Amino acid sequence: MKKKRMLMGAGILIFAAALAAGVFLIRRYMPTSERMSSEEYFGALDNGEAAVIVEDHLVQERALVYDDGIYVNYALVQDELNSRFYWDESAQLMLYTTPSEIYEIPVGGSTYTAGGETMDAEREILRNAFGSIYMSLDFLCQYTDMKYESFNEPNRIVITFGSREVTTAEVRRDAAVRYQGGIKSPILTEVSGGSLVTVLEEMEDWSQVLTEDGYIGYIRNSSLRDFYPTQRDTYWQGEEYTSLSLEGRVNLVWHQINYPEMNGNLSDDTANMTGVNVISPTWYFLSDNEGNIDSYADASYVEEAHAKGLQVWALISNFSENVSTTELLASRQARQKVQEYLVSQAGEIGFDGINIDFEGIAQEAGPSYVQFMRELSILCRQNGIYLSVDVPVPMDFSSHYNREELGVVCDYVIMMGYDEHYAGSDIVGSVASLDFEITGIQNMLTEVPKEKLVSAIPFYSRVWYTETLEDGSASVTSEAVTMDQAEQLLTENGVTSSYDESTGQQYAQWTDSQGRLCQIWLEDENSVAARASLVSEYDLGGIAAWVLGNEQDFVWEIISENIQ
């Protein structure tokens, strides 16, 4: 009997253990039925608000549902939908720039203008109680390759873009879409068998998908079939930007004009120059924030350049202590004054192109700077004027230059492939190492078409002087020197340069009479040839050089040979 009771007890223990194990396995492998609330997923929505899903993500900004219309925040429009819409605070207008005209859309207005023509509107622009600007989605879709669908409970908007390749899949059978991959992740929604989902990321067992009604979550791969890429149709076809281009590659040199009389030096300065087809005199200077301009322009200079077979692209710069480029570009009136003056000068003086050299653009001025270029491009396009723009080598901190958009609206984008180490810096180094130039070109080509990209090289070097002070610290200064001056320095100091593999240049150093360490990375036949050859290697639109007068005569033949 005792033995029997012991056996029964053991059986009960075994059963209990098996039951516990079964419960554990069920809990571990049974999909959870827990659901994530729409408020937790989309966030709390106030009355009249809607969540916004753009392609593959839920955005932070809310749409407004107002008077049978749906409106999205201007910041979202700029960042993700259509950056060609520009809110001009100075004019209190929303501007939309096409290749041929500017649309002017007022806040809350019943009409807007396009190229001087008045058009009916249905409150395309709103300002909310906090002063933020909102734009009608229906209006946006008229000028953007996008469409949207709206859904209720909760209110949400799903925005997709046309002309994109996406992967879709068919749902085999009714299935749950979960917040994350895994059966223990809460359920967002269900999809019916036979419906389609957009596959955002395919993994081993799960795929991240976008449902037709705007949920982004995960579904088992076993619940999907027929993964295939799909090319979306274009929802909207806008006016195409056209550009001017020279026959053959651009071979440009800038000509520094510091006062009007220097225009008379053109003949002497170009006496030994060959191969160049564009000369760019530094004629125009922003003088104040209202758009007034100082000029050294000279029609006889243009006549002489044309007689030499040269096009003239007049340069305008923003190097003035009296100018806040940020303030000027933010003013529509000032922008128009500059643009109209330059174009009228092209007609009056007879030059062929405009070269914009606005440097040191602040990040907050980026949208206004690009808008200035869009607006100017219309006038140039209408008058057959070449439009080029000078931009720094791509870096994260200069992304606001929006080189991709400049590559659309301008005829040529000139990458200033120098000032890797610059005046005022306490870091000693080359003006432009070969790797600096190569990396710059490669990064530019991700944003600018190769036929529009012009690579600018230096005709100058920088001599660095490092002096050890009494307290043991180092004082670093520098000066720019021409090719002749650099050669003379080495001769005077009895120095022979040696090849520096890290920069692809000849390097020299010596100690001067003041006890300073002097260092220089030279521009010579080899450095010019190496940079010029990149134009052919990457099939670029051309080459430019700063600045006429700093060169030795050998450069012209070397450049011509290497850019063919």
PDB file of N, CA and C in Angstrom, residues 265-321:
ATOM      1  N   ASN A 265      44.037  95.137 -68.092  1.00  0.00           N
ATOM      2  CA  ASN A 265      45.134  94.169 -68.077  1.00  0.00           C
ATOM      3  C   ASN A 265      44.778  92.871 -68.796  1.00  0.00           C
ATOM      4  N   LEU A 266      43.582  92.777 -69.333  1.00  0.00           N
ATOM      5  CA  LEU A 266      43.145  91.513 -69.922  1.00  0.00           C
ATOM      6  C   LEU A 266      44.118  91.001 -70.977  1.00  0.00           C
ATOM      7  N   SER A 267      44.541  91.874 -71.865  1.00  0.00           N
ATOM      8  CA  SER A 267      45.415  91.433 -72.954  1.00  0.00           C
ATOM      9  C   SER A 267      46.726  90.874 -72.418  1.00  0.00           C
ATOM     10  N   ASP A 268      47.352  91.597 -71.476  1.00  0.00           N
ATOM     11  CA  ASP A 268      48.630  91.146 -70.914  1.00  0.00           C
ATOM     12  C   ASP A 268      48.450  89.880 -70.078  1.00  0.00           C
ATOM     13  N   ASP A 269      47.362  89.822 -69.294  1.00  0.00           N
ATOM     14  CA  ASP A 269      47.153  88.683 -68.391  1.00  0.00           C
ATOM     15  C   ASP A 269      46.870  87.389 -69.143  1.00  0.00           C
ATOM     16  N   THR A 270      46.357  87.518 -70.352  1.00  0.00           N
ATOM     17  CA  THR A 270      46.006  86.320 -71.123  1.00  0.00           C
ATOM     18  C   THR A 270      46.957  86.076 -72.295  1.00  0.00           C
ATOM     19  N   ALA A 271      48.062  86.793 -72.330  1.00  0.00           N
ATOM     20  CA  ALA A 271      48.955  86.722 -73.490  1.00  0.00           C
ATOM     21  C   ALA A 271      49.452  85.312 -73.758  1.00  0.00           C
ATOM     22  N   ASN A 272      49.759  84.579 -72.713  1.00  0.00           N
ATOM     23  CA  ASN A 272      50.299  83.219 -72.879  1.00  0.00           C
ATOM     24  C   ASN A 272      49.264  82.138 -72.598  1.00  0.00           C
ATOM     25  N   MET A 273      48.037  82.541 -72.396  1.00  0.00           N
ATOM     26  CA  MET A 273      46.976  81.600 -72.029  1.00  0.00           C
ATOM     27  C   MET A 273      46.462  80.862 -73.263  1.00  0.00           C
ATOM     28  N   THR A 274      46.313  79.551 -73.161  1.00  0.00           N
ATOM     29  CA  THR A 274      45.747  78.752 -74.248  1.00  0.00           C
ATOM     30  C   THR A 274      44.734  77.763 -73.683  1.00  0.00           C
ATOM     31  N   GLY A 275      43.813  77.350 -74.533  1.00  0.00           N
ATOM     32  CA  GLY A 275      42.870  76.300 -74.165  1.00  0.00           C
ATOM     33  C   GLY A 275      41.657  76.750 -73.395  1.00  0.00           C
ATOM     34  N   VAL A 276      41.700  77.918 -72.770  1.00  0.00           N
ATOM     35  CA  VAL A 276      40.592  78.419 -71.963  1.00  0.00           C
ATOM     36  C   VAL A 276      39.460  78.869 -72.882  1.00  0.00           C
ATOM     37  N   ASN A 277      38.223  78.559 -72.501  1.00  0.00           N
ATOM     38  CA  ASN A 277      37.080  79.029 -73.289  1.00  0.00           C
ATOM     39  C   ASN A 277      36.135  79.940 -72.504  1.00  0.00           C
ATOM     40  N   VAL A 278      36.363  80.061 -71.187  1.00  0.00           N
ATOM     41  CA  VAL A 278      35.524  80.946 -70.368  1.00  0.00           C
ATOM     42  C   VAL A 278      36.425  81.703 -69.403  1.00  0.00           C
ATOM     43  N   ILE A 279      36.235  83.013 -69.327  1.00  0.00           N
ATOM     44  CA  ILE A 279      36.922  83.820 -68.327  1.00  0.00           C
ATOM     45  C   ILE A 279      35.866  84.463 -67.435  1.00  0.00           C
ATOM     46  N   SER A 280      36.145  84.483 -66.139  1.00  0.00           N
ATOM     47  CA  SER A 280      35.145  84.965 -65.184  1.00  0.00           C
ATOM     48  C   SER A 280      35.741  86.098 -64.352  1.00  0.00           C
ATOM     49  N   PRO A 281      35.497  87.351 -64.757  1.00  0.00           N
ATOM     50  CA  PRO A 281      36.022  88.495 -64.004  1.00  0.00           C
ATOM     51  C   PRO A 281      35.205  88.742 -62.730  1.00  0.00           C
ATOM     52  N   THR A 282      35.904  89.078 -61.648  1.00  0.00           N
ATOM     53  CA  THR A 282      35.223  89.311 -60.357  1.00  0.00           C
ATOM     54  C   THR A 282      34.713  90.752 -60.332  1.00  0.00           C
ATOM     55  N   TRP A 283      33.596  90.984 -60.983  1.00  0.00           N
ATOM     56  CA  TRP A 283      33.127  92.335 -61.243  1.00  0.00           C
ATOM     57  C   TRP A 283      32.134  92.887 -60.232  1.00  0.00           C
ATOM     58  N   TYR A 284      31.320  92.015 -59.646  1.00  0.00           N
ATOM     59  CA  TYR A 284      30.179  92.509 -58.878  1.00  0.00           C
ATOM     60  C   TYR A 284      30.288  92.098 -57.411  1.00  0.00           C
ATOM     61  N   PHE A 285      29.833  93.023 -56.535  1.00  0.00           N
ATOM     62  CA  PHE A 285      29.936  92.810 -55.099  1.00  0.00           C
ATOM     63  C   PHE A 285      28.652  93.301 -54.420  1.00  0.00           C
ATOM     64  N   LEU A 286      28.026  92.439 -53.649  1.00  0.00           N
ATOM     65  CA  LEU A 286      26.891  92.901 -52.846  1.00  0.00           C
ATOM     66  C   LEU A 286      27.389  93.989 -51.911  1.00  0.00           C
ATOM     67  N   SER A 287      26.664  95.100 -51.839  1.00  0.00           N
ATOM     68  CA  SER A 287      27.147  96.226 -51.032  1.00  0.00           C
ATOM     69  C   SER A 287      26.304  96.497 -49.798  1.00  0.00           C
ATOM     70  N   ASP A 288      25.060  96.001 -49.756  1.00  0.00           N
ATOM     71  CA  ASP A 288      24.219  96.185 -48.570  1.00  0.00           C
ATOM     72  C   ASP A 288      23.147  95.109 -48.555  1.00  0.00           C
ATOM     73  N   ASN A 289      22.253  95.173 -47.576  1.00  0.00           N
ATOM     74  CA  ASN A 289      21.224  94.143 -47.427  1.00  0.00           C
ATOM     75  C   ASN A 289      19.977  94.420 -48.254  1.00  0.00           C
ATOM     76  N   GLU A 290      19.977  95.531 -48.969  1.00  0.00           N
ATOM     77  CA  GLU A 290      18.820  95.874 -49.795  1.00  0.00           C
ATOM     78  C   GLU A 290      18.974  95.394 -51.231  1.00  0.00           C
ATOM     79  N   GLY A 291      20.113  94.819 -51.567  1.00  0.00           N
ATOM     80  CA  GLY A 291      20.311  94.301 -52.911  1.00  0.00           C
ATOM     81  C   GLY A 291      21.059  95.237 -53.832  1.00  0.00           C
ATOM     82  N   ASN A 292      21.652  96.284 -53.287  1.00  0.00           N
ATOM     83  CA  ASN A 292      22.483  97.167 -54.111  1.00  0.00           C
ATOM     84  C   ASN A 292      23.817  96.489 -54.382  1.00  0.00           C
ATOM     85  N   ILE A 293      24.421  96.840 -55.518  1.00  0.00           N
ATOM     86  CA  ILE A 293      25.612  96.137 -55.991  1.00  0.00           C
ATOM     87  C   ILE A 293      26.660  97.135 -56.459  1.00  0.00           C
ATOM     88  N   ASP A 294      27.916  96.909 -56.051  1.00  0.00           N
ATOM     89  CA  ASP A 294      29.050  97.654 -56.606  1.00  0.00           C
ATOM     90  C   ASP A 294      29.551  96.905 -57.834  1.00  0.00           C
ATOM     91  N   SER A 295      29.987  97.672 -58.837  1.00  0.00           N
ATOM     92  CA  SER A 295      30.355  97.048 -60.115  1.00  0.00           C
ATOM     93  C   SER A 295      31.651  97.605 -60.665  1.00  0.00           C
ATOM     94  N   TYR A 296      32.474  96.700 -61.216  1.00  0.00           N
ATOM     95  CA  TYR A 296      33.662  97.067 -61.975  1.00  0.00           C
ATOM     96  C   TYR A 296      33.511  96.635 -63.439  1.00  0.00           C
ATOM     97  N   ALA A 297      32.284  96.362 -63.864  1.00  0.00           N
ATOM     98  CA  ALA A 297      32.052  95.805 -65.195  1.00  0.00           C
ATOM     99  C   ALA A 297      32.457  96.780 -66.294  1.00  0.00           C
ATOM    100  N   ASP A 298      32.907  96.199 -67.423  1.00  0.00           N
ATOM    101  CA  ASP A 298      33.430  97.003 -68.527  1.00  0.00           C
ATOM    102  C   ASP A 298      33.067  96.324 -69.845  1.00  0.00           C
ATOM    103  N   ALA A 299      32.297  97.018 -70.686  1.00  0.00           N
ATOM    104  CA  ALA A 299      31.857  96.437 -71.955  1.00  0.00           C
ATOM    105  C   ALA A 299      33.032  96.188 -72.899  1.00  0.00           C
ATOM    106  N   SER A 300      34.059  97.031 -72.841  1.00  0.00           N
ATOM    107  CA  SER A 300      35.205  96.832 -73.732  1.00  0.00           C
ATOM    108  C   SER A 300      35.970  95.561 -73.374  1.00  0.00           C
ATOM    109  N   TYR A 301      35.944  95.187 -72.090  1.00  0.00           N
ATOM    110  CA  TYR A 301      36.551  93.926 -71.652  1.00  0.00           C
ATOM    111  C   TYR A 301      35.855  92.755 -72.342  1.00  0.00           C
ATOM    112  N   VAL A 302      34.523  92.811 -72.373  1.00  0.00           N
ATOM    113  CA  VAL A 302      33.753  91.740 -73.003  1.00  0.00           C
ATOM    114  C   VAL A 302      34.067  91.674 -74.497  1.00  0.00           C
ATOM    115  N   GLU A 303      34.151  92.819 -75.150  1.00  0.00           N
ATOM    116  CA  GLU A 303      34.465  92.839 -76.578  1.00  0.00           C
ATOM    117  C   GLU A 303      35.827  92.212 -76.849  1.00  0.00           C
ATOM    118  N   GLU A 304      36.795  92.552 -76.012  1.00  0.00           N
ATOM    119  CA  GLU A 304      38.144  92.008 -76.194  1.00  0.00           C
ATOM    120  C   GLU A 304      38.166  90.511 -75.931  1.00  0.00           C
ATOM    121  N   ALA A 305      37.449  90.061 -74.875  1.00  0.00           N
ATOM    122  CA  ALA A 305      37.404  88.626 -74.569  1.00  0.00           C
ATOM    123  C   ALA A 305      36.729  87.850 -75.693  1.00  0.00           C
ATOM    124  N   HIS A 306      35.640  88.390 -76.209  1.00  0.00           N
ATOM    125  CA  HIS A 306      34.949  87.728 -77.317  1.00  0.00           C
ATOM    126  C   HIS A 306      35.855  87.639 -78.548  1.00  0.00           C
ATOM    127  N   ALA A 307      36.647  88.669 -78.772  1.00  0.00           N
ATOM    128  CA  ALA A 307      37.568  88.649 -79.912  1.00  0.00           C
ATOM    129  C   ALA A 307      38.623  87.555 -79.746  1.00  0.00           C
ATOM    130  N   LYS A 308      38.916  87.189 -78.521  1.00  0.00           N
ATOM    131  CA  LYS A 308      39.867  86.108 -78.241  1.00  0.00           C
ATOM    132  C   LYS A 308      39.184  84.739 -78.222  1.00  0.00           C
ATOM    133  N   GLY A 309      37.876  84.708 -78.498  1.00  0.00           N
ATOM    134  CA  GLY A 309      37.144  83.444 -78.487  1.00  0.00           C
ATOM    135  C   GLY A 309      36.718  82.992 -77.107  1.00  0.00           C
ATOM    136  N   LEU A 310      36.682  83.917 -76.151  1.00  0.00           N
ATOM    137  CA  LEU A 310      36.326  83.591 -74.770  1.00  0.00           C
ATOM    138  C   LEU A 310      34.897  84.023 -74.461  1.00  0.00           C
ATOM    139  N   GLN A 311      34.167  83.169 -73.761  1.00  0.00           N
ATOM    140  CA  GLN A 311      32.931  83.619 -73.140  1.00  0.00           C
ATOM    141  C   GLN A 311      33.285  84.332 -71.833  1.00  0.00           C
ATOM    142  N   VAL A 312      32.415  85.255 -71.436  1.00  0.00           N
ATOM    143  CA  VAL A 312      32.611  85.985 -70.180  1.00  0.00           C
ATOM    144  C   VAL A 312      31.455  85.649 -69.237  1.00  0.00           C
ATOM    145  N   TRP A 313      31.799  85.052 -68.087  1.00  0.00           N
ATOM    146  CA  TRP A 313      30.814  84.763 -67.043  1.00  0.00           C
ATOM    147  C   TRP A 313      31.136  85.671 -65.858  1.00  0.00           C
ATOM    148  N   ALA A 314      30.373  86.723 -65.698  1.00  0.00           N
ATOM    149  CA  ALA A 314      30.649  87.720 -64.672  1.00  0.00           C
ATOM    150  C   ALA A 314      30.355  87.150 -63.283  1.00  0.00           C
ATOM    151  N   LEU A 315      31.302  87.323 -62.373  1.00  0.00           N
ATOM    152  CA  LEU A 315      31.164  86.803 -61.010  1.00  0.00           C
ATOM    153  C   LEU A 315      30.604  87.871 -60.089  1.00  0.00           C
ATOM    154  N   ILE A 316      29.711  87.447 -59.170  1.00  0.00           N
ATOM    155  CA  ILE A 316      29.246  88.311 -58.092  1.00  0.00           C
ATOM    156  C   ILE A 316      29.522  87.613 -56.777  1.00  0.00           C
ATOM    157  N   SER A 317      30.094  88.370 -55.818  1.00  0.00           N
ATOM    158  CA  SER A 317      30.461  87.794 -54.523  1.00  0.00           C
ATOM    159  C   SER A 317      29.726  88.499 -53.393  1.00  0.00           C
ATOM    160  N   ASN A 318      29.803  87.901 -52.213  1.00  0.00           N
ATOM    161  CA  ASN A 318      29.142  88.454 -51.026  1.00  0.00           C
ATOM    162  C   ASN A 318      30.164  88.833 -49.955  1.00  0.00           C
ATOM    163  N   PHE A 319      31.404  89.131 -50.367  1.00  0.00           N
ATOM    164  CA  PHE A 319      32.466  89.436 -49.400  1.00  0.00           C
ATOM    165  C   PHE A 319      32.422  90.910 -49.018  1.00  0.00           C
ATOM    166  N   SER A 320      31.568  91.259 -48.086  1.00  0.00           N
ATOM    167  CA  SER A 320      31.476  92.629 -47.603  1.00  0.00           C
ATOM    168  C   SER A 320      31.032  92.619 -46.147  1.00  0.00           C
ATOM    169  N   GLU A 321      31.704  93.415 -45.333  1.00  0.00           N
ATOM    170  CA  GLU A 321      31.335  93.507 -43.917  1.00  0.00           C
ATOM    171  C   GLU A 321      29.972  94.150 -43.740  1.00  0.00           C
TER     172      GLU A 321
END
